[in-house]
């Protein structure tokens, strides 16, 4: 199993990178950001174990990948959210990312959003359009 540990620091993976079948993200008084929108995610099941202790783990998944989320929290949050017009029905079952883990006085957030949503929000704010 491979992964990242962030202790009193931050770690970010974005752009083209390969998600292993089993990946662990641990944030202790720090943050871990994993962006899977341009990552190579293999067919079948990929598992991410996310643990946040007084820190946060943020995982961004593209809408064409099925997300399964099962985690616990104690004085924190473990949440799966779909941004904008994205819905679970847009994903195929060819590639599945299962996120498990825990948040202890911290947060684990799994967001499903398209590749251009951040850019569209910035443009909307720049030109004064509502969100």
XYZ file of C-alpha atoms in Angstrom:
131
model
C 0.000 0.000 0.000
C 1.269 3.460 -0.817
C 0.148 6.824 0.432
C 0.985 10.141 2.039
C 1.377 11.379 5.594
C 1.057 15.035 6.455
C 2.139 15.958 9.993
C 2.057 19.696 10.748
C 2.276 20.302 7.010
C 0.341 19.964 3.773
C 0.549 17.572 0.867
C -1.116 18.018 -2.524
C -1.412 15.757 -5.554
C -2.997 17.104 -8.702
C -2.482 16.971 -12.433
C -1.437 13.714 -14.064
C -0.561 11.020 -11.525
C -1.460 7.365 -11.012
C -3.754 6.273 -8.183
C -2.654 2.876 -6.823
C -5.300 0.230 -6.068
C -4.837 0.881 -2.337
C -3.855 4.322 -1.081
C -3.687 5.786 2.421
C -3.921 9.506 3.253
C -3.159 10.535 6.847
C -3.340 14.146 8.005
C -2.302 14.970 11.575
C -2.525 18.698 12.311
C -2.097 19.204 8.577
C -3.850 18.721 5.258
C -3.841 16.330 2.332
C -5.442 17.270 -0.998
C -5.904 14.596 -3.669
C -7.296 15.651 -7.034
C -8.272 12.660 -9.176
C -9.723 14.654 -12.082
C -6.574 14.221 -14.223
C -5.182 11.171 -12.428
C -5.019 7.718 -13.962
C -7.567 5.599 -12.106
C -7.585 1.965 -13.192
C -10.664 -0.039 -14.089
C -12.250 -1.891 -11.212
C -12.050 -0.955 -7.545
C -9.529 1.494 -6.065
C -9.552 2.093 -2.309
C -8.498 5.204 -0.433
C -8.240 5.123 3.346
C -8.462 8.696 4.647
C -7.716 9.543 8.269
C -7.760 13.100 9.622
C -6.651 13.885 13.180
C -7.046 17.600 13.908
C -6.487 18.122 10.186
C -8.251 17.633 6.896
C -8.223 15.350 3.883
C -9.856 16.632 0.681
C -10.433 14.297 -2.253
C -11.809 15.536 -5.582
C -13.243 12.925 -7.953
C -14.459 13.439 -11.550
C -18.151 12.720 -12.258
C -17.474 9.706 -14.504
C -16.065 7.631 -11.601
C -18.397 5.930 -9.128
C -17.720 6.945 -5.519
C -18.492 4.825 -2.471
C -17.955 6.561 0.837
C -18.028 5.002 4.304
C -16.374 6.750 7.204
C -16.776 7.722 10.821
C -16.195 10.974 12.618
C -15.693 12.054 16.193
C -16.029 15.800 16.752
C -15.428 16.230 13.021
C -16.966 15.551 9.612
C -16.776 12.809 7.003
C -18.800 13.951 3.999
C -19.466 13.107 0.342
C -20.835 15.959 -1.764
C -21.763 16.469 -5.400
C -21.043 19.992 -6.673
C -23.159 21.849 -9.193
C -25.299 19.784 -11.538
C -23.276 16.612 -10.984
C -25.236 13.543 -9.819
C -24.313 9.914 -9.007
C -26.169 8.742 -12.126
C -23.460 10.303 -14.350
C -20.858 7.737 -13.243
C -20.217 4.371 -14.827
C -19.467 1.268 -12.763
C -16.267 0.589 -14.741
C -14.137 2.538 -12.271
C -14.999 2.731 -8.577
C -13.219 4.704 -5.875
C -14.121 3.568 -2.354
C -13.171 6.029 0.391
C -13.119 4.732 3.969
C -11.599 6.090 7.138
C -12.143 8.382 10.086
C -12.073 12.019 11.102
C -11.092 12.844 14.687
C -11.703 16.546 15.373
C -10.921 17.027 11.696
C -12.590 16.590 8.334
C -12.591 14.224 5.401
C -14.359 15.704 2.377
C -14.951 13.845 -0.872
C -16.187 16.185 -3.624
C -17.413 15.044 -7.010
C -17.026 17.807 -9.562
C -16.171 18.357 -13.176
C -12.861 19.658 -14.503
C -14.042 23.198 -15.233
C -16.152 23.999 -12.181
C -13.424 25.886 -10.301
C -12.702 27.996 -13.378
C -16.402 28.754 -13.925
C -16.779 29.877 -10.295
C -13.796 32.223 -10.641
C -15.204 33.690 -13.860
C -18.638 34.119 -12.248
C -17.144 35.966 -9.273
C -14.977 38.145 -11.519
C -17.916 39.311 -13.636
C -20.400 39.514 -10.737
C -22.667 36.604 -11.686
C -24.414 34.677 -8.902
C -23.534 31.081 -8.119
